Amino acid sequence: MMGPALREFMKDDIEASEAKGREEGREEGAKAMISMCKSLERGRLDTTEIIMNEMSYSQAEAEKLVSKYW
């Protein structure tokens, strides 16, 4: 366990790492949802809309993810 002084010194690095981890987890969730939509024979446009509505991605972000994982 790190002491308070070290934690304060590394605060920005820790916060950046936590944010990166959350974003990676969110993308993994989107990847799984895209795979499920594909398995259920939903179209790319429907899948993009689902990603936008269910995961609060912008249209551009959702389109990029669907293109990446389709």
mmCIF file of the N, C-alpha and C atoms, coordinates in Angstrom:
data_MODEL
# 
_entry.id   MODEL 
# 
loop_
_atom_site.group_PDB 
_atom_site.id 
_atom_site.type_symbol 
_atom_site.label_atom_id 
_atom_site.label_alt_id 
_atom_site.label_comp_id 
_atom_site.label_asym_id 
_atom_site.label_entity_id 
_atom_site.label_seq_id 
_atom_site.pdbx_PDB_ins_code 
_atom_site.Cartn_x 
_atom_site.Cartn_y 
_atom_site.Cartn_z 
_atom_site.occupancy 
_atom_site.B_iso_or_equiv 
_atom_site.pdbx_formal_charge 
_atom_site.auth_seq_id 
_atom_site.auth_comp_id 
_atom_site.auth_asym_id 
_atom_site.auth_atom_id 
_atom_site.pdbx_PDB_model_num 
ATOM 1   N N  . MET A 1 1  ? 0.846   -1.179  0.000   1.00 0.00 ? 1  MET A N  1 
ATOM 2   C CA . MET A 1 1  ? 0.000   0.000   0.000   1.00 0.00 ? 1  MET A CA 1 
ATOM 3   C C  . MET A 1 1  ? 0.888   1.237   0.000   1.00 0.00 ? 1  MET A C  1 
ATOM 4   N N  . MET A 1 2  ? 0.503   2.242   -0.718  1.00 0.00 ? 2  MET A N  1 
ATOM 5   C CA . MET A 1 2  ? 1.318   3.448   -0.777  1.00 0.00 ? 2  MET A CA 1 
ATOM 6   C C  . MET A 1 2  ? 0.836   4.463   0.246   1.00 0.00 ? 2  MET A C  1 
ATOM 7   N N  . GLY A 1 3  ? 1.786   5.237   0.750   1.00 0.00 ? 3  GLY A N  1 
ATOM 8   C CA . GLY A 1 3  ? 1.467   6.261   1.735   1.00 0.00 ? 3  GLY A CA 1 
ATOM 9   C C  . GLY A 1 3  ? 0.805   7.464   1.093   1.00 0.00 ? 3  GLY A C  1 
ATOM 10  N N  . PRO A 1 4  ? 0.252   8.346   1.925   1.00 0.00 ? 4  PRO A N  1 
ATOM 11  C CA . PRO A 1 4  ? -0.451  9.516   1.409   1.00 0.00 ? 4  PRO A CA 1 
ATOM 12  C C  . PRO A 1 4  ? 0.417   10.432  0.552   1.00 0.00 ? 4  PRO A C  1 
ATOM 13  N N  . ALA A 1 5  ? 1.669   10.613  0.931   1.00 0.00 ? 5  ALA A N  1 
ATOM 14  C CA . ALA A 1 5  ? 2.551   11.495  0.162   1.00 0.00 ? 5  ALA A CA 1 
ATOM 15  C C  . ALA A 1 5  ? 2.801   10.924  -1.236  1.00 0.00 ? 5  ALA A C  1 
ATOM 16  N N  . LEU A 1 6  ? 3.057   9.629   -1.316  1.00 0.00 ? 6  LEU A N  1 
ATOM 17  C CA . LEU A 1 6  ? 3.290   8.997   -2.612  1.00 0.00 ? 6  LEU A CA 1 
ATOM 18  C C  . LEU A 1 6  ? 2.020   9.016   -3.458  1.00 0.00 ? 6  LEU A C  1 
ATOM 19  N N  . ARG A 1 7  ? 0.883   8.751   -2.818  1.00 0.00 ? 7  ARG A N  1 
ATOM 20  C CA . ARG A 1 7  ? -0.392  8.773   -3.552  1.00 0.00 ? 7  ARG A CA 1 
ATOM 21  C C  . ARG A 1 7  ? -0.650  10.169  -4.125  1.00 0.00 ? 7  ARG A C  1 
ATOM 22  N N  . GLU A 1 8  ? -0.385  11.211  -3.334  1.00 0.00 ? 8  GLU A N  1 
ATOM 23  C CA . GLU A 1 8  ? -0.588  12.579  -3.820  1.00 0.00 ? 8  GLU A CA 1 
ATOM 24  C C  . GLU A 1 8  ? 0.360   12.870  -4.971  1.00 0.00 ? 8  GLU A C  1 
ATOM 25  N N  . PHE A 1 9  ? 1.596   12.405  -4.873  1.00 0.00 ? 9  PHE A N  1 
ATOM 26  C CA . PHE A 1 9  ? 2.590   12.603  -5.920  1.00 0.00 ? 9  PHE A CA 1 
ATOM 27  C C  . PHE A 1 9  ? 2.166   11.925  -7.221  1.00 0.00 ? 9  PHE A C  1 
ATOM 28  N N  . MET A 1 10 ? 1.546   10.755  -7.100  1.00 0.00 ? 10 MET A N  1 
ATOM 29  C CA . MET A 1 10 ? 1.164   9.962   -8.270  1.00 0.00 ? 10 MET A CA 1 
ATOM 30  C C  . MET A 1 10 ? -0.303  10.150  -8.651  1.00 0.00 ? 10 MET A C  1 
ATOM 31  N N  . LYS A 1 11 ? -0.994  11.096  -8.030  1.00 0.00 ? 11 LYS A N  1 
ATOM 32  C CA . LYS A 1 11 ? -2.433  11.279  -8.217  1.00 0.00 ? 11 LYS A CA 1 
ATOM 33  C C  . LYS A 1 11 ? -2.844  11.379  -9.684  1.00 0.00 ? 11 LYS A C  1 
ATOM 34  N N  . ASP A 1 12 ? -2.160  12.201  -10.458 1.00 0.00 ? 12 ASP A N  1 
ATOM 35  C CA . ASP A 1 12 ? -2.522  12.368  -11.869 1.00 0.00 ? 12 ASP A CA 1 
ATOM 36  C C  . ASP A 1 12 ? -2.339  11.074  -12.653 1.00 0.00 ? 12 ASP A C  1 
ATOM 37  N N  . ASP A 1 13 ? -1.250  10.356  -12.395 1.00 0.00 ? 13 ASP A N  1 
ATOM 38  C CA . ASP A 1 13 ? -1.010  9.082   -13.078 1.00 0.00 ? 13 ASP A CA 1 
ATOM 39  C C  . ASP A 1 13 ? -2.074  8.050   -12.709 1.00 0.00 ? 13 ASP A C  1 
ATOM 40  N N  . ILE A 1 14 ? -2.426  8.019   -11.444 1.00 0.00 ? 14 ILE A N  1 
ATOM 41  C CA . ILE A 1 14 ? -3.440  7.068   -10.980 1.00 0.00 ? 14 ILE A CA 1 
ATOM 42  C C  . ILE A 1 14 ? -4.792  7.386   -11.612 1.00 0.00 ? 14 ILE A C  1 
ATOM 43  N N  . GLU A 1 15 ? -5.180  8.657   -11.612 1.00 0.00 ? 15 GLU A N  1 
ATOM 44  C CA . GLU A 1 15 ? -6.458  9.046   -12.198 1.00 0.00 ? 15 GLU A CA 1 
ATOM 45  C C  . GLU A 1 15 ? -6.498  8.764   -13.690 1.00 0.00 ? 15 GLU A C  1 
ATOM 46  N N  . ALA A 1 16 ? -5.392  9.006   -14.378 1.00 0.00 ? 16 ALA A N  1 
ATOM 47  C CA . ALA A 1 16 ? -5.328  8.721   -15.817 1.00 0.00 ? 16 ALA A CA 1 
ATOM 48  C C  . ALA A 1 16 ? -5.460  7.224   -16.066 1.00 0.00 ? 16 ALA A C  1 
ATOM 49  N N  . SER A 1 17 ? -4.803  6.422   -15.248 1.00 0.00 ? 17 SER A N  1 
ATOM 50  C CA . SER A 1 17 ? -4.880  4.959   -15.401 1.00 0.00 ? 17 SER A CA 1 
ATOM 51  C C  . SER A 1 17 ? -6.294  4.456   -15.128 1.00 0.00 ? 17 SER A C  1 
ATOM 52  N N  . GLU A 1 18 ? -6.939  5.011   -14.109 1.00 0.00 ? 18 GLU A N  1 
ATOM 53  C CA . GLU A 1 18 ? -8.313  4.608   -13.805 1.00 0.00 ? 18 GLU A CA 1 
ATOM 54  C C  . GLU A 1 18 ? -9.258  4.985   -14.943 1.00 0.00 ? 18 GLU A C  1 
ATOM 55  N N  . ALA A 1 19 ? -9.090  6.184   -15.494 1.00 0.00 ? 19 ALA A N  1 
ATOM 56  C CA . ALA A 1 19 ? -9.936  6.622   -16.609 1.00 0.00 ? 19 ALA A CA 1 
ATOM 57  C C  . ALA A 1 19 ? -9.721  5.735   -17.824 1.00 0.00 ? 19 ALA A C  1 
ATOM 58  N N  . LYS A 1 20 ? -8.471  5.383   -18.092 1.00 0.00 ? 20 LYS A N  1 
ATOM 59  C CA . LYS A 1 20 ? -8.171  4.502   -19.224 1.00 0.00 ? 20 LYS A CA 1 
ATOM 60  C C  . LYS A 1 20 ? -8.821  3.133   -19.021 1.00 0.00 ? 20 LYS A C  1 
ATOM 61  N N  . GLY A 1 21 ? -8.753  2.627   -17.803 1.00 0.00 ? 21 GLY A N  1 
ATOM 62  C CA . GLY A 1 21 ? -9.369  1.337   -17.497 1.00 0.00 ? 21 GLY A CA 1 
ATOM 63  C C  . GLY A 1 21 ? -10.878 1.358   -17.675 1.00 0.00 ? 21 GLY A C  1 
ATOM 64  N N  . ARG A 1 22 ? -11.510 2.443   -17.242 1.00 0.00 ? 22 ARG A N  1 
ATOM 65  C CA . ARG A 1 22 ? -12.963 2.564   -17.423 1.00 0.00 ? 22 ARG A CA 1 
ATOM 66  C C  . ARG A 1 22 ? -13.320 2.607   -18.910 1.00 0.00 ? 22 ARG A C  1 
ATOM 67  N N  . GLU A 1 23 ? -12.555 3.363   -19.692 1.00 0.00 ? 23 GLU A N  1 
ATOM 68  C CA . GLU A 1 23 ? -12.839 3.469   -21.132 1.00 0.00 ? 23 GLU A CA 1 
ATOM 69  C C  . GLU A 1 23 ? -12.623 2.122   -21.824 1.00 0.00 ? 23 GLU A C  1 
ATOM 70  N N  . GLU A 1 24 ? -11.570 1.399   -21.428 1.00 0.00 ? 24 GLU A N  1 
ATOM 71  C CA . GLU A 1 24 ? -11.339 0.075   -22.018 1.00 0.00 ? 24 GLU A CA 1 
ATOM 72  C C  . GLU A 1 24 ? -12.487 -0.871  -21.669 1.00 0.00 ? 24 GLU A C  1 
ATOM 73  N N  . GLY A 1 25 ? -12.965 -0.805  -20.441 1.00 0.00 ? 25 GLY A N  1 
ATOM 74  C CA . GLY A 1 25 ? -14.093 -1.642  -20.027 1.00 0.00 ? 25 GLY A CA 1 
ATOM 75  C C  . GLY A 1 25 ? -15.363 -1.284  -20.776 1.00 0.00 ? 25 GLY A C  1 
ATOM 76  N N  . ARG A 1 26 ? -15.567 -0.011  -20.972 1.00 0.00 ? 26 ARG A N  1 
ATOM 77  C CA . ARG A 1 26 ? -16.741 0.453   -21.720 1.00 0.00 ? 26 ARG A CA 1 
ATOM 78  C C  . ARG A 1 26 ? -16.688 -0.029  -23.163 1.00 0.00 ? 26 ARG A C  1 
ATOM 79  N N  . GLU A 1 27 ? -15.508 0.024   -23.771 1.00 0.00 ? 27 GLU A N  1 
ATOM 80  C CA . GLU A 1 27 ? -15.368 -0.445  -25.145 1.00 0.00 ? 27 GLU A CA 1 
ATOM 81  C C  . GLU A 1 27 ? -15.578 -1.952  -25.230 1.00 0.00 ? 27 GLU A C  1 
ATOM 82  N N  . GLU A 1 28 ? -15.109 -2.691  -24.231 1.00 0.00 ? 28 GLU A N  1 
ATOM 83  C CA . GLU A 1 28 ? -15.345 -4.141  -24.210 1.00 0.00 ? 28 GLU A CA 1 
ATOM 84  C C  . GLU A 1 28 ? -16.841 -4.442  -24.124 1.00 0.00 ? 28 GLU A C  1 
ATOM 85  N N  . GLY A 1 29 ? -17.568 -3.635  -23.354 1.00 0.00 ? 29 GLY A N  1 
ATOM 86  C CA . GLY A 1 29 ? -19.025 -3.787  -23.276 1.00 0.00 ? 29 GLY A CA 1 
ATOM 87  C C  . GLY A 1 29 ? -19.685 -3.524  -24.620 1.00 0.00 ? 29 GLY A C  1 
ATOM 88  N N  . ALA A 1 30 ? -19.225 -2.481  -25.303 1.00 0.00 ? 30 ALA A N  1 
ATOM 89  C CA . ALA A 1 30 ? -19.770 -2.167  -26.631 1.00 0.00 ? 30 ALA A CA 1 
ATOM 90  C C  . ALA A 1 30 ? -19.457 -3.296  -27.604 1.00 0.00 ? 30 ALA A C  1 
ATOM 91  N N  . LYS A 1 31 ? -18.254 -3.836  -27.524 1.00 0.00 ? 31 LYS A N  1 
ATOM 92  C CA . LYS A 1 31 ? -17.851 -4.942  -28.398 1.00 0.00 ? 31 LYS A CA 1 
ATOM 93  C C  . LYS A 1 31 ? -18.780 -6.146  -28.185 1.00 0.00 ? 31 LYS A C  1 
ATOM 94  N N  . ALA A 1 32 ? -19.084 -6.453  -26.926 1.00 0.00 ? 32 ALA A N  1 
ATOM 95  C CA . ALA A 1 32 ? -19.977 -7.578  -26.628 1.00 0.00 ? 32 ALA A CA 1 
ATOM 96  C C  . ALA A 1 32 ? -21.386 -7.301  -27.136 1.00 0.00 ? 32 ALA A C  1 
ATOM 97  N N  . MET A 1 33 ? -21.852 -6.064  -26.988 1.00 0.00 ? 33 MET A N  1 
ATOM 98  C CA . MET A 1 33 ? -23.191 -5.716  -27.459 1.00 0.00 ? 33 MET A CA 1 
ATOM 99  C C  . MET A 1 33 ? -23.267 -5.801  -28.983 1.00 0.00 ? 33 MET A C  1 
ATOM 100 N N  . ILE A 1 34 ? -22.219 -5.363  -29.662 1.00 0.00 ? 34 ILE A N  1 
ATOM 101 C CA . ILE A 1 34 ? -22.175 -5.451  -31.127 1.00 0.00 ? 34 ILE A CA 1 
ATOM 102 C C  . ILE A 1 34 ? -22.211 -6.907  -31.564 1.00 0.00 ? 34 ILE A C  1 
ATOM 103 N N  . SER A 1 35 ? -21.450 -7.747  -30.899 1.00 0.00 ? 35 SER A N  1 
ATOM 104 C CA . SER A 1 35 ? -21.433 -9.172  -31.214 1.00 0.00 ? 35 SER A CA 1 
ATOM 105 C C  . SER A 1 35 ? -22.822 -9.786  -31.017 1.00 0.00 ? 35 SER A C  1 
ATOM 106 N N  . MET A 1 36 ? -23.488 -9.405  -29.936 1.00 0.00 ? 36 MET A N  1 
ATOM 107 C CA . MET A 1 36 ? -24.824 -9.927  -29.669 1.00 0.00 ? 36 MET A CA 1 
ATOM 108 C C  . MET A 1 36 ? -25.809 -9.465  -30.744 1.00 0.00 ? 36 MET A C  1 
ATOM 109 N N  . CYS A 1 37 ? -25.751 -8.184  -31.105 1.00 0.00 ? 37 CYS A N  1 
ATOM 110 C CA . CYS A 1 37 ? -26.643 -7.662  -32.149 1.00 0.00 ? 37 CYS A CA 1 
ATOM 111 C C  . CYS A 1 37 ? -26.421 -8.395  -33.471 1.00 0.00 ? 37 CYS A C  1 
ATOM 112 N N  . LYS A 1 38 ? -25.152 -8.634  -33.771 1.00 0.00 ? 38 LYS A N  1 
ATOM 113 C CA . LYS A 1 38 ? -24.813 -9.353  -35.007 1.00 0.00 ? 38 LYS A CA 1 
ATOM 114 C C  . LYS A 1 38 ? -25.380 -10.772 -34.967 1.00 0.00 ? 38 LYS A C  1 
ATOM 115 N N  . SER A 1 39 ? -25.254 -11.432 -33.829 1.00 0.00 ? 39 SER A N  1 
ATOM 116 C CA . SER A 1 39 ? -25.789 -12.791 -33.671 1.00 0.00 ? 39 SER A CA 1 
ATOM 117 C C  . SER A 1 39 ? -27.298 -12.824 -33.816 1.00 0.00 ? 39 SER A C  1 
ATOM 118 N N  . LEU A 1 40 ? -27.948 -11.751 -33.399 1.00 0.00 ? 40 LEU A N  1 
ATOM 119 C CA . LEU A 1 40 ? -29.404 -11.661 -33.498 1.00 0.00 ? 40 LEU A CA 1 
ATOM 120 C C  . LEU A 1 40 ? -29.859 -11.103 -34.837 1.00 0.00 ? 40 LEU A C  1 
ATOM 121 N N  . GLU A 1 41 ? -28.901 -10.979 -35.754 1.00 0.00 ? 41 GLU A N  1 
ATOM 122 C CA . GLU A 1 41 ? -29.152 -10.525 -37.117 1.00 0.00 ? 41 GLU A CA 1 
ATOM 123 C C  . GLU A 1 41 ? -29.752 -9.122  -37.176 1.00 0.00 ? 41 GLU A C  1 
ATOM 124 N N  . ARG A 1 42 ? -29.295 -8.261  -36.256 1.00 0.00 ? 42 ARG A N  1 
ATOM 125 C CA . ARG A 1 42 ? -29.659 -6.849  -36.332 1.00 0.00 ? 42 ARG A CA 1 
ATOM 126 C C  . ARG A 1 42 ? -28.712 -6.196  -37.329 1.00 0.00 ? 42 ARG A C  1 
ATOM 127 N N  . GLY A 1 43 ? -29.146 -5.205  -38.015 1.00 0.00 ? 43 GLY A N  1 
ATOM 128 C CA . GLY A 1 43 ? -28.308 -4.509  -38.985 1.00 0.00 ? 43 GLY A CA 1 
ATOM 129 C C  . GLY A 1 43 ? -27.325 -3.564  -38.310 1.00 0.00 ? 43 GLY A C  1 
ATOM 130 N N  . ARG A 1 44 ? -26.381 -3.098  -39.112 1.00 0.00 ? 44 ARG A N  1 
ATOM 131 C CA . ARG A 1 44 ? -25.377 -2.167  -38.586 1.00 0.00 ? 44 ARG A CA 1 
ATOM 132 C C  . ARG A 1 44 ? -26.012 -0.872  -38.095 1.00 0.00 ? 44 ARG A C  1 
ATOM 133 N N  . LEU A 1 45 ? -27.012 -0.365  -38.828 1.00 0.00 ? 45 LEU A N  1 
ATOM 134 C CA . LEU A 1 45 ? -27.654 0.880   -38.405 1.00 0.00 ? 45 LEU A CA 1 
ATOM 135 C C  . LEU A 1 45 ? -28.406 0.698   -37.089 1.00 0.00 ? 45 LEU A C  1 
ATOM 136 N N  . ASP A 1 46 ? -29.142 -0.399  -36.960 1.00 0.00 ? 46 ASP A N  1 
ATOM 137 C CA . ASP A 1 46 ? -29.836 -0.688  -35.698 1.00 0.00 ? 46 ASP A CA 1 
ATOM 138 C C  . ASP A 1 46 ? -28.835 -0.837  -34.565 1.00 0.00 ? 46 ASP A C  1 
ATOM 139 N N  . THR A 1 47 ? -27.739 -1.534  -34.842 1.00 0.00 ? 47 THR A N  1 
ATOM 140 C CA . THR A 1 47 ? -26.719 -1.756  -33.824 1.00 0.00 ? 47 THR A CA 1 
ATOM 141 C C  . THR A 1 47 ? -26.099 -0.433  -33.382 1.00 0.00 ? 47 THR A C  1 
ATOM 142 N N  . THR A 1 48 ? -25.831 0.446   -34.332 1.00 0.00 ? 48 THR A N  1 
ATOM 143 C CA . THR A 1 48 ? -25.285 1.758   -34.001 1.00 0.00 ? 48 THR A CA 1 
ATOM 144 C C  . THR A 1 48 ? -26.243 2.518   -33.088 1.00 0.00 ? 48 THR A C  1 
ATOM 145 N N  . GLU A 1 49 ? -27.525 2.475   -33.416 1.00 0.00 ? 49 GLU A N  1 
ATOM 146 C CA . GLU A 1 49 ? -28.527 3.158   -32.596 1.00 0.00 ? 49 GLU A CA 1 
ATOM 147 C C  . GLU A 1 49 ? -28.606 2.552   -31.193 1.00 0.00 ? 49 GLU A C  1 
ATOM 148 N N  . ILE A 1 50 ? -28.525 1.241   -31.113 1.00 0.00 ? 50 ILE A N  1 
ATOM 149 C CA . ILE A 1 50 ? -28.557 0.565   -29.812 1.00 0.00 ? 50 ILE A CA 1 
ATOM 150 C C  . ILE A 1 50 ? -27.356 0.990   -28.972 1.00 0.00 ? 50 ILE A C  1 
ATOM 151 N N  . ILE A 1 51 ? -26.183 1.014   -29.575 1.00 0.00 ? 51 ILE A N  1 
ATOM 152 C CA . ILE A 1 51 ? -24.971 1.429   -28.857 1.00 0.00 ? 51 ILE A CA 1 
ATOM 153 C C  . ILE A 1 51 ? -25.126 2.872   -28.359 1.00 0.00 ? 51 ILE A C  1 
ATOM 154 N N  . MET A 1 52 ? -25.673 3.734   -29.192 1.00 0.00 ? 52 MET A N  1 
ATOM 155 C CA . MET A 1 52 ? -25.882 5.131   -28.799 1.00 0.00 ? 52 MET A CA 1 
ATOM 156 C C  . MET A 1 52 ? -26.852 5.222   -27.615 1.00 0.00 ? 52 MET A C  1 
ATOM 157 N N  . ASN A 1 53 ? -27.972 4.525   -27.718 1.00 0.00 ? 53 ASN A N  1 
ATOM 158 C CA . ASN A 1 53 ? -29.017 4.630   -26.693 1.00 0.00 ? 53 ASN A CA 1 
ATOM 159 C C  . ASN A 1 53 ? -28.657 3.925   -25.396 1.00 0.00 ? 53 ASN A C  1 
ATOM 160 N N  . GLU A 1 54 ? -28.089 2.753   -25.487 1.00 0.00 ? 54 GLU A N  1 
ATOM 161 C CA . GLU A 1 54 ? -27.835 1.951   -24.296 1.00 0.00 ? 54 GLU A CA 1 
ATOM 162 C C  . GLU A 1 54 ? -26.526 2.301   -23.594 1.00 0.00 ? 54 GLU A C  1 
ATOM 163 N N  . MET A 1 55 ? -25.573 2.843   -24.349 1.00 0.00 ? 55 MET A N  1 
ATOM 164 C CA . MET A 1 55 ? -24.249 3.083   -23.765 1.00 0.00 ? 55 MET A CA 1 
ATOM 165 C C  . MET A 1 55 ? -23.827 4.547   -23.804 1.00 0.00 ? 55 MET A C  1 
ATOM 166 N N  . SER A 1 56 ? -24.727 5.403   -24.254 1.00 0.00 ? 56 SER A N  1 
ATOM 167 C CA . SER A 1 56 ? -24.484 6.855   -24.270 1.00 0.00 ? 56 SER A CA 1 
ATOM 168 C C  . SER A 1 56 ? -23.262 7.271   -25.078 1.00 0.00 ? 56 SER A C  1 
ATOM 169 N N  . TYR A 1 57 ? -23.008 6.569   -26.171 1.00 0.00 ? 57 TYR A N  1 
ATOM 170 C CA . TYR A 1 57 ? -21.974 6.997   -27.110 1.00 0.00 ? 57 TYR A CA 1 
ATOM 171 C C  . TYR A 1 57 ? -22.587 7.976   -28.095 1.00 0.00 ? 57 TYR A C  1 
ATOM 172 N N  . SER A 1 58 ? -21.776 8.896   -28.615 1.00 0.00 ? 58 SER A N  1 
ATOM 173 C CA . SER A 1 58 ? -22.250 9.778   -29.682 1.00 0.00 ? 58 SER A CA 1 
ATOM 174 C C  . SER A 1 58 ? -22.420 8.944   -30.949 1.00 0.00 ? 58 SER A C  1 
ATOM 175 N N  . GLN A 1 59 ? -23.086 9.508   -31.935 1.00 0.00 ? 59 GLN A N  1 
ATOM 176 C CA . GLN A 1 59 ? -23.276 8.777   -33.186 1.00 0.00 ? 59 GLN A CA 1 
ATOM 177 C C  . GLN A 1 59 ? -21.936 8.449   -33.830 1.00 0.00 ? 59 GLN A C  1 
ATOM 178 N N  . ALA A 1 60 ? -21.021 9.411   -33.853 1.00 0.00 ? 60 ALA A N  1 
ATOM 179 C CA . ALA A 1 60 ? -19.701 9.180   -34.465 1.00 0.00 ? 60 ALA A CA 1 
ATOM 180 C C  . ALA A 1 60 ? -18.931 8.087   -33.735 1.00 0.00 ? 60 ALA A C  1 
ATOM 181 N N  . GLU A 1 61 ? -18.979 8.104   -32.397 1.00 0.00 ? 61 GLU A N  1 
ATOM 182 C CA . GLU A 1 61 ? -18.287 7.077   -31.612 1.00 0.00 ? 61 GLU A CA 1 
ATOM 183 C C  . GLU A 1 61 ? -18.907 5.700   -31.853 1.00 0.00 ? 61 GLU A C  1 
ATOM 184 N N  . ALA A 1 62 ? -20.236 5.647   -31.870 1.00 0.00 ? 62 ALA A N  1 
ATOM 185 C CA . ALA A 1 62 ? -20.933 4.374   -32.078 1.00 0.00 ? 62 ALA A CA 1 
ATOM 186 C C  . ALA A 1 62 ? -20.640 3.817   -33.466 1.00 0.00 ? 62 ALA A C  1 
ATOM 187 N N  . GLU A 1 63 ? -20.668 4.672   -34.485 1.00 0.00 ? 63 GLU A N  1 
ATOM 188 C CA . GLU A 1 63 ? -20.356 4.220   -35.843 1.00 0.00 ? 63 GLU A CA 1 
ATOM 189 C C  . GLU A 1 63 ? -18.931 3.672   -35.936 1.00 0.00 ? 63 GLU A C  1 
ATOM 190 N N  . LYS A 1 64 ? -18.007 4.333   -35.271 1.00 0.00 ? 64 LYS A N  1 
ATOM 191 C CA . LYS A 1 64 ? -16.615 3.888   -35.277 1.00 0.00 ? 64 LYS A CA 1 
ATOM 192 C C  . LYS A 1 64 ? -16.479 2.510   -34.601 1.00 0.00 ? 64 LYS A C  1 
ATOM 193 N N  . LEU A 1 65 ? -17.153 2.329   -33.487 1.00 0.00 ? 65 LEU A N  1 
ATOM 194 C CA . LEU A 1 65 ? -17.101 1.048   -32.777 1.00 0.00 ? 65 LEU A CA 1 
ATOM 195 C C  . LEU A 1 65 ? -17.749 -0.067  -33.603 1.00 0.00 ? 65 LEU A C  1 
ATOM 196 N N  . VAL A 1 66 ? -18.888 0.222   -34.220 1.00 0.00 ? 66 VAL A N  1 
ATOM 197 C CA . VAL A 1 66 ? -19.559 -0.798  -35.040 1.00 0.00 ? 66 VAL A CA 1 
ATOM 198 C C  . VAL A 1 66 ? -18.670 -1.167  -36.221 1.00 0.00 ? 66 VAL A C  1 
ATOM 199 N N  . SER A 1 67 ? -18.054 -0.202  -36.836 1.00 0.00 ? 67 SER A N  1 
ATOM 200 C CA . SER A 1 67 ? -17.127 -0.505  -37.953 1.00 0.00 ? 67 SER A CA 1 
ATOM 201 C C  . SER A 1 67 ? -15.947 -1.336  -37.481 1.00 0.00 ? 67 SER A C  1 
ATOM 202 N N  . LYS A 1 68 ? -15.456 -1.031  -36.297 1.00 0.00 ? 68 LYS A N  1 
ATOM 203 C CA . LYS A 1 68 ? -14.283 -1.731  -35.761 1.00 0.00 ? 68 LYS A CA 1 
ATOM 204 C C  . LYS A 1 68 ? -14.593 -3.187  -35.411 1.00 0.00 ? 68 LYS A C  1 
ATOM 205 N N  . TYR A 1 69 ? -15.778 -3.439  -34.827 1.00 0.00 ? 69 TYR A N  1 
ATOM 206 C CA . TYR A 1 69 ? -16.075 -4.771  -34.287 1.00 0.00 ? 69 TYR A CA 1 
ATOM 207 C C  . TYR A 1 69 ? -17.106 -5.573  -35.068 1.00 0.00 ? 69 TYR A C  1 
ATOM 208 N N  . TRP A 1 70 ? -17.599 -5.057  -36.179 1.00 0.00 ? 70 TRP A N  1 
ATOM 209 C CA . TRP A 1 70 ? -18.626 -5.781  -36.936 1.00 0.00 ? 70 TRP A CA 1 
ATOM 210 C C  . TRP A 1 70 ? -18.099 -7.034  -37.559 1.00 0.00 ? 70 TRP A C  1 
# 
